[in-house]
Amino acid sequence: MLQRFRYRIDNLMGRGAPALFLLLAALCCLFAVLNGLLLLLFAPDGLRPEGARSSVWAGFLRVLSPARLAADRGPAPFLAASVVMAFGGIMLMSTLVPVISAGLQNQIARLHAGRSPVVESGHTVVLGWSSQVHVVVAELVEANRSRGRACIAILADRDRTEMEAEIRERAGPLAGTRIVCRTGNPADPRDVALVRPQQARAVIVLAAEEERPDFGVIKSLLAVARTRPEPDSGPFVVAGVEDEQNLGAARLAGGPRCRVVSTQGFIARLMVQSSLQSGLSSVYTELLDFAGHEIYMSHQPSLAGRRFDDVLRAFRASTVIGLMRRDGRILMNPPGDTLLGAADRIVLISEDDSTIALLPEVPALPDVPLPSAAPAVRRARSVLVLGSNRHLADIVGQLGAHLPAGSRVHVVADVQPPVDEEHGTGLDLSVQRADVTRRPVLEGLSPEKYDHVMVLCPDGHDPRGADAGTLTTLLNLRDLAGEGSPEYTLVTEMADDRNRVLAQAAGPDDLIVSGNLLSLRLSQISENPHLDRIFDELFAPSGCQITLHPAADYVPVHRPVSFGTVIEAVRCRGHLAIGHRLAHRTGEPPRHGVELNPDRTVLLSYAPEDRIVLLTAASVIPPA
């Protein structure tokens, strides 16, 4: 019997502080009743309470304060029973206080451990942790400036206090956005439920910095899908995968409300396009960065029935680039006589959604003088690629898609590159094994004989170590070029944004921090999932593209003209002008002379070296 009693007590103790508290509370009530009976039956007339309720209350006070025993008077049996009850109260109170203290300490430790559920709605959930989480947080904070009571909930397999301290240190001012961190496995549905993804406005899945990060991303997408009450309900989920071969599996795991970006294809296309057109990476960064001008979709019923060319001139401080039909199709740079439907939305570039405003009336089409431009001739190019990483094969494929036949690509790396002559369809491709960080190797390559030079950041889990070799190669190239600017365009890929300042000292034409740009794109898609299709179209080797053309092809140089005149001059040739790049400001970071959506009323005299940022060709993007 005693053994069974001890066994049950042991089980009760194992249930933790709440069970012990309930047990002690029950014993306290029992002792209060016993003390009340003692007073009611045996206390002398001066101590006996009036009625059962008063006796129970008096008994409860004696349990809480055994010192009341000092005022007792009466026969010996009553005093002996009072002493027993007083010692019982002392034991109860001395046990109850440590139990409450332990329970509070456990609760505080649980809060510090980040295991309590998040009680939010309309927040943004970030699953996973990498060196790019600070970029994502900073972009979401910028996007939330016009939104009250914004919240970002982060779930990662790290200590909560460490995550919060690192975000405060590196993400910058939070501008009223609350950051809530929780510790858990982003691939476990029970842990994912802590941040309430089903109540969020968007979910961003970050790839961990490990050997095969795509597997973790796919598992996290499956975990989020398990929290959905219905497959077509809940927030949109955005994620990035390293290997393009895992793209289909990731999209299947995420379901119909998921957008997955291939890092491999995205970075390769960006590297190639930026190499062939200096300044293009600054244009893309401006579009992807919430701090600059970005793409919005605006519904303007008052413009229904208007021609697209009329819609171009209808906004005060926004540049129109397309239309989104009611069925989800997106028309980029459509013909000028395309009519705007009542349910259509206008795709435009603006500084913020609050700056999207119509003019009182659509201005008349100005008389634009068109300079005679010589037809562009596509000549064969030569490209030198220094270094190798997982994007190299896709970069060579993108070069084959962009360059005319007969172009030459020479790859030099200290490891065997994952390409050979068979990868260069239509290209004269050659591969060489050498250490590109050594100056004699670069001297033997004669980079001045090439039109374009690309320096790739090697693969590795140590971004600083990987960037050290890239910086050495850059400095050697700069030293070989001497005091003047090299004849070739130089594009460099970096792994860590903290090395940007060091790399800019070597003077590359374009600097690409691959992880940052992917994080910017994921942040943009989380705010507007339709942008994923637009970015895919803009980065494709054909169709609607962003290009930079000489300003002299469209307006007279050294004569004051407004950007509104530039828009009309470019439109006469079937393109859309979205900005310009001023040559005398190319050395000014962070935009390097690129300005999107400039004030169309300010007069500006263009130099022959200045360029207009264009959206060329027309395309129809099918519904998602």
Coordinates of C-alpha atoms in Angstrom, one line a residue:
M1 CA 0.0 0.0 0.0
L2 CA 2.8 2.4 0.9
Q3 CA 4.7 1.5 -2.2
R4 CA 1.7 2.3 -4.4
F5 CA 1.2 5.6 -2.6
R6 CA 4.8 6.5 -3.2
Y7 CA 4.5 5.5 -6.9
R8 CA 1.5 7.8 -7.4
I9 CA 3.3 10.7 -5.6
D10 CA 6.3 10.1 -7.9
N11 CA 4.1 10.3 -11.0
L12 CA 2.5 13.4 -9.7
M13 CA 5.8 15.0 -9.1
G14 CA 6.9 14.2 -12.6
R15 CA 4.0 16.3 -14.0
G16 CA 5.9 19.4 -13.1
A17 CA 5.1 22.6 -11.1
P18 CA 1.4 23.0 -12.2
A19 CA 0.5 19.6 -10.8
L20 CA 2.4 20.2 -7.6
F21 CA 0.7 23.6 -7.2
L22 CA -2.7 22.1 -7.6
L23 CA -1.9 19.3 -5.0
L24 CA -0.6 21.9 -2.5
A25 CA -3.7 24.0 -3.1
A26 CA -5.9 21.1 -2.4
L27 CA -4.0 20.3 0.8
C28 CA -4.3 23.9 1.9
C29 CA -8.1 23.8 1.5
L30 CA -8.2 20.5 3.4
F31 CA -6.2 22.1 6.3
A32 CA -8.4 25.1 6.2
V33 CA -11.5 22.9 6.7
L34 CA -9.8 20.9 9.5
N35 CA -8.8 24.1 11.3
G36 CA -12.3 25.4 10.9
L37 CA -13.8 22.2 12.5
L38 CA -11.2 22.4 15.2
L39 CA -12.2 26.0 16.1
L40 CA -15.9 25.2 15.7
L41 CA -15.9 22.1 18.0
F42 CA -13.1 22.7 20.6
A43 CA -12.3 26.4 20.7
P44 CA -13.4 28.3 23.9
D45 CA -16.1 30.9 23.6
G46 CA -13.8 33.8 22.9
L47 CA -12.1 32.0 19.9
R48 CA -15.1 30.1 18.4
P49 CA -16.3 31.7 15.1
E50 CA -20.0 32.2 14.4
G51 CA -21.2 29.8 11.7
A52 CA -19.5 27.3 9.4
R53 CA -18.3 29.9 6.8
S54 CA -16.6 32.0 9.4
S55 CA -14.9 29.0 10.9
V56 CA -13.5 27.8 7.5
W57 CA -12.3 31.4 6.8
A58 CA -10.6 31.5 10.2
G59 CA -9.1 28.1 9.5
F60 CA -7.7 29.3 6.2
L61 CA -6.1 32.3 7.8
R62 CA -4.5 30.1 10.4
V63 CA -3.0 28.0 7.6
L64 CA -1.6 31.1 5.9
S65 CA -0.3 32.6 9.1
P66 CA 0.6 29.9 11.8
A67 CA 1.6 32.7 14.1
R68 CA -2.0 33.1 15.1
L69 CA -1.3 30.1 17.4
A70 CA 0.2 32.5 19.9
A71 CA -3.2 34.0 20.6
D72 CA -4.9 30.6 21.4
R73 CA -6.2 29.8 24.8
G74 CA -8.0 26.8 26.0
P75 CA -7.8 23.2 27.2
A76 CA -4.7 21.1 26.4
P77 CA -6.3 18.9 23.6
F78 CA -7.3 22.0 21.7
L79 CA -3.8 23.6 22.0
A80 CA -2.2 20.3 21.0
A81 CA -4.4 20.1 17.9
S82 CA -3.7 23.7 17.1
V83 CA 0.1 23.1 17.3
V84 CA -0.3 20.1 14.8
M85 CA -2.3 22.3 12.4
A86 CA 0.2 25.2 12.7
F87 CA 3.1 22.8 11.8
G88 CA 1.0 21.6 8.9
G89 CA 0.5 25.1 7.7
I90 CA 4.2 25.9 8.0
M91 CA 5.1 22.8 5.9
L92 CA 2.5 23.7 3.2
M93 CA 3.6 27.3 2.9
S94 CA 7.3 26.4 2.9
T95 CA 6.6 23.9 0.1
L96 CA 4.3 26.1 -1.9
V97 CA 6.7 29.1 -2.2
P98 CA 9.5 27.1 -3.9
V99 CA 7.0 25.4 -6.2
I100 CA 5.7 28.8 -7.4
S101 CA 9.3 30.1 -7.7
A102 CA 10.3 27.1 -9.7
G103 CA 7.3 27.4 -12.0
L104 CA 8.1 31.1 -12.7
Q105 CA 11.7 30.3 -13.4
N106 CA 10.7 27.5 -15.8
Q107 CA 8.3 29.8 -17.6
I108 CA 11.0 32.5 -17.9
A109 CA 13.5 29.9 -19.2
R110 CA 10.8 28.8 -21.7
L111 CA 10.3 32.3 -22.9
H112 CA 14.1 32.8 -23.3
A113 CA 14.2 29.5 -25.2
G114 CA 11.7 30.9 -27.7
R115 CA 9.2 28.1 -27.5
S116 CA 6.1 30.0 -26.8
P117 CA 3.5 30.3 -29.6
V118 CA 3.3 33.6 -31.6
V119 CA -0.1 35.3 -31.3
E120 CA 0.0 37.5 -34.5
S121 CA -1.9 37.8 -37.7
G122 CA -1.0 39.6 -40.9
H123 CA 2.7 39.2 -40.1
T124 CA 5.6 37.9 -42.3
V125 CA 7.2 34.6 -41.3
V126 CA 10.8 33.8 -42.1
L127 CA 11.8 30.1 -41.8
G128 CA 15.5 29.4 -41.5
W129 CA 18.7 31.3 -40.8
S130 CA 21.5 32.4 -43.1
S131 CA 23.9 35.3 -43.5
Q132 CA 21.1 36.9 -45.7
V133 CA 18.4 37.0 -43.0
H134 CA 19.5 40.5 -42.2
V135 CA 19.0 41.7 -45.8
V136 CA 15.5 40.1 -45.8
V137 CA 14.6 41.8 -42.4
A138 CA 15.9 45.2 -43.5
E139 CA 13.9 45.0 -46.8
L140 CA 10.7 43.9 -45.0
V141 CA 11.2 46.7 -42.5
E142 CA 11.5 49.2 -45.4
A143 CA 8.3 47.7 -47.0
N144 CA 6.4 48.0 -43.7
R145 CA 7.1 51.7 -43.1
S146 CA 3.7 52.6 -44.3
R147 CA 2.0 49.7 -42.5
G148 CA 1.1 50.0 -38.8
R149 CA 1.8 47.3 -36.3
A150 CA 4.0 45.3 -38.6
C151 CA 5.6 42.1 -37.3
I152 CA 8.3 39.7 -38.6
A153 CA 8.4 36.2 -37.0
I154 CA 11.6 34.2 -37.5
L155 CA 11.9 30.5 -36.7
A156 CA 15.3 29.0 -36.8
D157 CA 17.3 26.3 -35.0
R158 CA 19.3 28.8 -33.0
D159 CA 19.1 30.5 -29.6
R160 CA 16.5 33.1 -29.5
T161 CA 18.6 35.8 -27.7
E162 CA 21.5 35.3 -30.1
M163 CA 19.1 35.8 -33.1
E164 CA 17.6 39.0 -31.7
A165 CA 21.0 40.4 -30.8
E166 CA 22.4 39.7 -34.3
I167 CA 19.4 41.3 -36.0
R168 CA 19.6 44.4 -33.8
E169 CA 23.3 44.7 -34.7
R170 CA 23.2 44.1 -38.5
A171 CA 19.7 44.8 -39.7
G172 CA 19.7 48.5 -38.8
P173 CA 16.8 50.6 -37.4
L174 CA 13.5 48.6 -37.3
A175 CA 11.3 51.7 -37.8
G176 CA 8.4 50.3 -35.6
T177 CA 8.5 46.8 -37.0
R178 CA 8.5 44.2 -34.3
I179 CA 10.9 41.2 -34.6
V180 CA 9.8 38.0 -32.9
C181 CA 12.3 35.1 -32.8
R182 CA 11.5 31.5 -32.0
T183 CA 13.8 28.5 -31.6
G184 CA 12.7 25.4 -33.5
N185 CA 13.3 23.2 -36.5
P186 CA 11.9 24.9 -39.7
A187 CA 11.3 21.4 -41.2
D188 CA 9.1 20.2 -38.3
P189 CA 5.4 21.1 -38.7
R190 CA 5.0 21.3 -34.9
D191 CA 7.7 23.9 -34.6
V192 CA 6.5 25.8 -37.7
A193 CA 3.1 26.0 -36.1
L194 CA 4.7 28.2 -33.3
V195 CA 4.9 31.2 -35.7
R196 CA 1.3 30.7 -37.0
P197 CA 2.1 30.6 -40.8
Q198 CA -1.6 30.0 -41.6
Q199 CA -2.4 33.5 -40.2
A200 CA 0.6 35.2 -41.9
R201 CA 0.5 37.5 -44.9
A202 CA 3.6 35.8 -46.4
V203 CA 6.2 33.1 -45.6
I204 CA 9.8 33.3 -46.7
V205 CA 12.0 30.1 -46.6
L206 CA 15.7 30.7 -46.5
A207 CA 18.3 28.1 -47.5
A208 CA 20.7 27.1 -44.7
E209 CA 24.4 27.5 -45.4
E210 CA 25.2 23.8 -45.5
E211 CA 26.4 21.2 -48.0
R212 CA 23.0 20.5 -49.7
P213 CA 20.7 23.3 -48.7
D214 CA 17.8 22.5 -51.1
F215 CA 16.8 19.4 -49.1
G216 CA 16.1 21.6 -46.1
V217 CA 14.2 24.1 -48.2
I218 CA 11.9 21.3 -49.6
K219 CA 11.3 19.9 -46.1
S220 CA 10.4 23.4 -44.8
L221 CA 7.9 23.8 -47.7
L222 CA 6.3 20.5 -46.8
A223 CA 6.1 21.6 -43.2
V224 CA 4.3 24.8 -44.1
A225 CA 2.0 22.9 -46.4
R226 CA 1.0 20.7 -43.5
T227 CA -0.2 23.7 -41.5
R228 CA -2.6 24.8 -44.3
P229 CA -6.3 23.9 -43.7
E230 CA -6.8 23.8 -47.5
P231 CA -4.1 23.5 -50.2
D232 CA -5.4 26.7 -51.9
S233 CA -5.7 28.7 -48.7
G234 CA -3.3 30.6 -46.5
P235 CA -0.4 32.9 -47.4
F236 CA 1.9 32.8 -50.3
V237 CA 5.2 31.1 -49.7
V238 CA 8.5 32.1 -51.4
A239 CA 11.8 30.2 -51.4
G240 CA 15.0 29.9 -53.3
V241 CA 16.8 26.7 -54.4
E242 CA 20.4 26.4 -55.4
D243 CA 20.1 23.6 -57.9
E244 CA 17.7 24.2 -60.8
Q245 CA 17.1 20.4 -60.9
N246 CA 15.3 20.7 -57.6
L247 CA 13.0 23.4 -58.8
G248 CA 10.2 21.0 -59.7
A249 CA 10.3 19.1 -56.4
A250 CA 10.3 22.4 -54.4
R251 CA 7.3 23.7 -56.3
L252 CA 5.4 20.5 -55.8
A253 CA 6.2 20.5 -52.1
G254 CA 5.1 24.1 -51.7
G255 CA 1.8 23.7 -53.5
P256 CA -0.2 26.1 -55.7
R257 CA 0.4 29.1 -53.4
C258 CA 4.2 28.9 -53.6
R259 CA 6.8 30.7 -55.6
V260 CA 10.3 29.2 -55.9
V261 CA 13.2 31.0 -57.5
S262 CA 16.2 29.1 -58.9
T263 CA 19.4 30.8 -57.5
Q264 CA 21.5 29.1 -60.2
G265 CA 19.6 30.5 -63.2
F266 CA 18.9 33.9 -61.5
I267 CA 22.5 34.7 -60.7
A268 CA 23.8 33.3 -64.0
R269 CA 21.4 35.5 -66.0
L270 CA 22.3 38.5 -63.9
M271 CA 26.0 38.0 -64.3
V272 CA 25.8 37.7 -68.0
Q273 CA 23.5 40.6 -68.6
S274 CA 25.5 42.9 -66.3
S275 CA 28.7 41.9 -68.0
L276 CA 27.4 42.7 -71.5
Q277 CA 25.8 45.9 -70.4
S278 CA 27.6 48.0 -67.8
G279 CA 25.2 49.5 -65.2
L280 CA 22.5 46.9 -65.6
S281 CA 23.1 45.4 -62.1
S282 CA 22.4 48.8 -60.6
V283 CA 19.1 49.0 -62.5
Y284 CA 18.1 45.6 -61.2
T285 CA 19.2 46.4 -57.6
E286 CA 17.1 49.5 -57.7
L287 CA 14.0 47.5 -58.8
L288 CA 14.6 44.8 -56.2
D289 CA 15.4 47.2 -53.3
F290 CA 12.4 48.6 -51.3
A291 CA 14.5 51.6 -50.5
G292 CA 14.5 52.7 -54.2
H293 CA 11.9 52.5 -57.0
E294 CA 10.1 49.3 -57.4
I295 CA 7.3 47.7 -59.5
Y296 CA 3.7 48.1 -58.4
M297 CA 0.3 47.2 -59.8
S298 CA -2.3 49.9 -59.5
H299 CA -6.0 49.8 -60.3
Q300 CA -7.2 53.1 -61.9
P301 CA -10.9 52.8 -63.0
S302 CA -10.9 56.4 -64.2
L303 CA -8.5 55.4 -67.1
A304 CA -10.7 52.5 -68.3
G305 CA -11.1 52.6 -72.1
R306 CA -7.9 54.6 -72.6
R307 CA -5.2 53.6 -75.0
F308 CA -1.9 52.4 -73.5
D309 CA 0.0 55.3 -75.0
D310 CA -2.4 57.7 -73.2
V311 CA -1.9 55.8 -69.9
L312 CA 1.9 56.3 -70.3
R313 CA 1.4 60.1 -69.8
A314 CA -1.3 59.9 -67.1
F315 CA 0.9 59.6 -64.0
R316 CA 2.7 62.4 -62.2
A317 CA 5.7 60.5 -60.8
S318 CA 5.4 56.9 -62.0
T319 CA 6.6 55.1 -65.2
V320 CA 4.1 52.7 -66.8
I321 CA 5.6 49.5 -68.2
G322 CA 2.6 47.2 -68.8
L323 CA -0.9 46.0 -68.0
M324 CA -2.2 43.1 -66.0
R325 CA -5.5 41.7 -67.4
R326 CA -8.4 40.4 -65.4
D327 CA -7.5 36.8 -66.2
G328 CA -3.9 37.2 -64.8
R329 CA -2.1 37.7 -68.0
I330 CA 0.6 40.4 -67.9
L331 CA 1.3 42.5 -71.0
M332 CA 4.8 44.0 -70.9
N333 CA 5.2 47.0 -73.3
P334 CA 2.0 46.3 -75.2
P335 CA 1.1 48.1 -78.5
G336 CA 0.1 51.7 -78.1
D337 CA -3.5 51.1 -79.1
T338 CA -4.1 48.5 -76.5
L339 CA -7.2 49.5 -74.5
L340 CA -7.2 49.4 -70.6
G341 CA -10.1 47.4 -69.3
A342 CA -12.2 48.3 -66.3
A343 CA -10.8 45.4 -64.2
D344 CA -7.2 45.7 -65.5
R345 CA -4.4 46.8 -63.3
I346 CA -1.5 49.0 -64.5
V347 CA 2.1 47.8 -64.0
L348 CA 4.3 50.7 -63.2
I349 CA 7.6 51.8 -61.5
S350 CA 7.2 54.2 -58.6
E351 CA 9.1 55.2 -55.5
D352 CA 6.3 54.1 -53.2
D353 CA 2.6 53.1 -53.5
S354 CA 1.8 56.5 -52.0
T355 CA 3.5 58.3 -54.9
I356 CA 1.2 56.7 -57.5
A357 CA -1.0 59.7 -58.5
L358 CA -2.8 60.7 -61.7
L359 CA -2.3 64.0 -63.4
P360 CA -5.5 66.2 -63.6
E361 CA -5.6 65.5 -67.3
V362 CA -3.6 63.5 -69.7
P363 CA -1.1 65.9 -71.5
A364 CA -1.0 66.1 -75.3
L365 CA 1.7 64.3 -77.2
P366 CA 4.7 66.6 -77.7
D367 CA 6.5 67.1 -80.9
V368 CA 9.7 65.1 -80.4
P369 CA 12.6 65.5 -82.8
L370 CA 14.2 62.1 -83.5
P371 CA 17.9 62.0 -84.3
S372 CA 18.9 59.6 -87.0
A373 CA 20.3 56.5 -85.3
A374 CA 22.5 54.0 -87.2
P375 CA 21.2 50.4 -87.0
A376 CA 22.8 48.4 -84.3
V377 CA 25.3 45.8 -85.5
R378 CA 25.7 42.6 -83.5
R379 CA 29.4 41.7 -83.6
A380 CA 31.2 38.8 -82.1
R381 CA 32.4 39.3 -78.5
S382 CA 35.2 37.9 -76.4
V383 CA 34.6 37.0 -72.8
L384 CA 37.2 36.0 -70.1
V385 CA 35.8 34.2 -67.1
L386 CA 38.1 34.0 -64.1
G387 CA 37.2 31.4 -61.5
S388 CA 34.6 28.7 -61.2
N389 CA 31.6 27.9 -59.1
R390 CA 28.3 26.1 -59.4
H391 CA 26.8 28.8 -61.6
L392 CA 29.5 28.5 -64.3
A393 CA 27.8 26.0 -66.6
D394 CA 24.6 28.1 -66.6
I395 CA 26.7 31.3 -67.2
V396 CA 28.2 29.7 -70.3
G397 CA 24.8 28.7 -71.5
Q398 CA 23.4 32.2 -71.0
L399 CA 26.4 33.6 -72.9
G400 CA 25.6 31.3 -75.8
A401 CA 22.0 32.6 -75.7
H402 CA 23.0 36.3 -75.6
L403 CA 26.1 36.5 -77.8
P404 CA 26.1 36.3 -81.6
A405 CA 27.7 33.3 -83.4
G406 CA 31.5 33.3 -83.5
S407 CA 31.9 34.9 -80.0
R408 CA 34.8 33.5 -77.9
V409 CA 34.6 32.5 -74.2
H410 CA 37.8 31.6 -72.3
V411 CA 37.4 30.1 -68.7
V412 CA 40.3 30.0 -66.3
A413 CA 40.1 28.4 -62.9
D414 CA 42.4 26.6 -60.4
V415 CA 40.0 23.6 -60.4
Q416 CA 38.5 21.7 -63.2
P417 CA 35.6 23.8 -64.4
P418 CA 32.2 22.1 -64.8
V419 CA 32.2 22.9 -68.5
D420 CA 33.9 21.8 -71.7
E421 CA 33.8 22.6 -75.4
E422 CA 30.4 20.8 -75.7
H423 CA 28.7 23.4 -73.4
G424 CA 29.5 26.3 -75.6
T425 CA 26.9 25.8 -78.3
G426 CA 27.6 28.5 -80.9
L427 CA 30.6 29.8 -79.0
D428 CA 34.3 29.3 -79.3
L429 CA 34.8 27.9 -75.8
S430 CA 38.2 27.1 -74.2
V431 CA 39.1 26.0 -70.7
Q432 CA 42.4 26.5 -68.8
R433 CA 43.6 25.3 -65.4
A434 CA 45.5 28.1 -63.5
D435 CA 45.4 30.1 -60.3
V436 CA 43.8 33.4 -61.2
T437 CA 44.9 35.1 -58.0
R438 CA 48.5 35.0 -59.3
R439 CA 49.6 38.1 -61.2
P440 CA 51.9 36.2 -63.7
V441 CA 48.8 34.1 -64.8
L442 CA 46.8 37.3 -65.4
E443 CA 49.6 38.9 -67.3
G444 CA 49.8 35.8 -69.6
L445 CA 46.0 36.0 -70.2
S446 CA 46.2 39.6 -71.5
P447 CA 42.8 40.7 -70.3
E448 CA 43.0 43.9 -72.3
K449 CA 42.3 41.7 -75.4
Y450 CA 38.8 40.8 -74.2
D451 CA 35.6 42.8 -74.4
H452 CA 34.2 41.5 -71.1
V453 CA 35.8 40.0 -68.0
M454 CA 33.9 38.2 -65.2
V455 CA 35.4 37.3 -61.9
L456 CA 33.4 34.5 -60.1
C457 CA 33.4 33.9 -56.4
P458 CA 34.4 30.3 -55.6
D459 CA 32.0 28.0 -53.8
G460 CA 32.4 27.5 -50.1
H461 CA 30.7 28.0 -46.7
D462 CA 33.2 30.7 -45.6
P463 CA 32.1 33.9 -47.5
R464 CA 35.0 35.9 -46.2
G465 CA 37.6 33.3 -47.3
A466 CA 36.0 33.0 -50.7
D467 CA 36.0 36.8 -51.2
A468 CA 39.7 37.1 -50.3
G469 CA 40.8 35.4 -53.5
T470 CA 38.3 37.4 -55.6
L471 CA 39.6 40.7 -54.1
T472 CA 43.2 39.6 -54.9
T473 CA 42.2 38.9 -58.5
L474 CA 40.4 42.3 -58.8
L475 CA 43.4 44.2 -57.4
N476 CA 45.8 42.5 -59.8
L477 CA 43.5 43.3 -62.8
R478 CA 43.3 47.0 -61.6
D479 CA 47.1 47.1 -61.3
L480 CA 47.6 45.6 -64.8
A481 CA 45.2 48.2 -66.3
G482 CA 47.4 51.0 -64.9
E483 CA 46.1 54.5 -64.2
G484 CA 43.5 54.6 -67.0
S485 CA 40.2 52.6 -67.2
P486 CA 40.5 49.2 -68.9
E487 CA 39.0 48.7 -72.3
Y488 CA 36.9 45.7 -71.1
T489 CA 33.9 45.7 -68.8
L490 CA 34.6 44.1 -65.4
V491 CA 31.9 42.3 -63.5
T492 CA 32.6 40.7 -60.1
E493 CA 30.6 38.3 -57.9
M494 CA 31.0 38.6 -54.1
A495 CA 29.7 36.3 -51.4
D496 CA 29.6 38.7 -48.4
D497 CA 28.1 42.2 -48.7
R498 CA 30.5 43.4 -46.0
N499 CA 33.3 43.1 -48.5
R500 CA 31.5 45.4 -51.0
V501 CA 33.5 48.5 -49.9
L502 CA 36.8 46.7 -50.3
A503 CA 35.8 45.4 -53.8
Q504 CA 34.7 48.9 -55.0
A505 CA 38.2 50.2 -54.3
A506 CA 39.4 47.9 -57.2
G507 CA 37.0 49.7 -59.5
P508 CA 34.8 47.0 -61.1
D509 CA 32.1 48.3 -63.5
D510 CA 29.5 46.1 -61.7
L511 CA 29.6 44.3 -58.4
I512 CA 27.1 41.5 -57.7
V513 CA 26.5 40.2 -54.2
S514 CA 24.6 37.1 -55.3
G515 CA 23.0 36.2 -51.9
N516 CA 21.8 39.8 -51.4
L517 CA 20.1 40.0 -54.8
L518 CA 18.3 36.7 -54.2
S519 CA 17.2 37.9 -50.8
L520 CA 15.9 41.2 -52.3
R521 CA 13.9 39.2 -54.9
L522 CA 12.4 36.9 -52.3
S523 CA 11.4 39.9 -50.2
Q524 CA 9.7 41.6 -53.2
I525 CA 7.8 38.5 -54.2
S526 CA 6.6 38.0 -50.6
E527 CA 4.9 41.5 -50.9
N528 CA 3.5 40.8 -54.4
P529 CA 3.7 37.3 -55.8
H530 CA 2.9 38.5 -59.3
L531 CA 6.3 40.1 -59.5
D532 CA 7.9 36.7 -59.8
R533 CA 6.6 36.3 -63.3
I534 CA 7.7 39.8 -64.3
F535 CA 11.3 39.2 -63.0
D536 CA 11.5 35.9 -64.8
E537 CA 10.6 37.7 -68.0
L538 CA 13.0 40.5 -67.5
F539 CA 15.9 38.1 -66.8
A540 CA 15.1 35.8 -69.7
P541 CA 17.6 35.9 -72.7
S542 CA 14.7 36.9 -75.1
G543 CA 11.4 38.8 -75.0
C544 CA 10.9 41.9 -72.9
Q545 CA 14.3 43.0 -71.6
I546 CA 15.9 46.0 -69.8
T547 CA 18.8 47.5 -71.9
L548 CA 20.9 50.6 -71.8
H549 CA 21.2 52.6 -75.1
P550 CA 23.0 55.8 -75.9
A551 CA 21.0 58.9 -75.2
A552 CA 22.1 60.4 -78.5
D553 CA 20.0 57.7 -80.3
Y554 CA 16.8 59.3 -79.1
V555 CA 17.3 63.0 -78.2
P556 CA 19.8 65.7 -79.2
V557 CA 22.8 65.9 -76.9
H558 CA 24.0 69.1 -75.1
R559 CA 20.5 70.5 -75.5
P560 CA 18.1 70.8 -72.5
V561 CA 15.2 68.2 -72.7
S562 CA 12.9 66.8 -70.1
F563 CA 12.6 63.1 -69.4
G564 CA 9.0 63.4 -70.5
T565 CA 10.4 64.2 -74.0
V566 CA 12.7 61.2 -73.7
I567 CA 9.8 58.9 -72.9
E568 CA 7.9 60.0 -76.0
A569 CA 11.0 59.8 -78.2
V570 CA 11.7 56.3 -77.1
R571 CA 8.0 55.3 -77.4
C572 CA 8.1 56.4 -81.1
R573 CA 10.4 53.5 -81.7
G574 CA 8.3 51.0 -79.8
H575 CA 10.3 50.9 -76.5
L576 CA 9.7 52.3 -73.0
A577 CA 12.1 54.6 -71.2
I578 CA 12.2 53.9 -67.5
G579 CA 15.4 55.9 -66.5
H580 CA 18.9 57.0 -67.4
R581 CA 22.5 56.5 -66.5
L582 CA 24.6 59.7 -66.3
A583 CA 28.3 59.1 -67.2
H584 CA 29.6 61.8 -64.8
R585 CA 28.0 60.0 -61.8
T586 CA 29.1 56.4 -62.5
G587 CA 31.7 56.6 -59.7
E588 CA 29.0 57.6 -57.1
P589 CA 27.8 54.6 -55.1
P590 CA 25.4 53.0 -54.5
R591 CA 23.5 53.6 -57.9
H592 CA 26.6 54.6 -60.0
G593 CA 24.7 57.1 -62.1
V594 CA 21.6 55.0 -62.5
E595 CA 18.3 56.9 -61.9
L596 CA 15.0 55.2 -62.4
N597 CA 11.7 57.1 -62.9
P598 CA 13.4 60.6 -62.9
D599 CA 11.3 63.7 -62.6
R600 CA 9.9 64.2 -66.1
T601 CA 9.6 68.0 -65.9
V602 CA 13.2 68.8 -65.0
L603 CA 15.3 69.8 -68.0
L604 CA 18.6 68.0 -68.5
S605 CA 21.4 68.1 -71.1
Y606 CA 22.6 64.7 -72.0
A607 CA 26.2 63.9 -72.9
P608 CA 27.2 61.5 -75.7
E609 CA 28.3 59.0 -73.0
D610 CA 25.0 59.1 -71.1
R611 CA 22.5 56.2 -71.6
I612 CA 18.8 55.7 -71.5
V613 CA 17.4 52.7 -69.6
L614 CA 14.9 51.0 -71.9
L615 CA 12.3 48.3 -71.8
T616 CA 12.5 46.7 -75.2
A617 CA 10.2 44.4 -77.2
A618 CA 6.7 43.3 -76.1
S619 CA 5.7 40.1 -74.3
V620 CA 2.7 38.4 -72.8
I621 CA 3.2 36.6 -69.5
P622 CA 0.6 33.9 -69.0
P623 CA -1.3 33.6 -65.7
A624 CA 0.4 31.7 -62.9

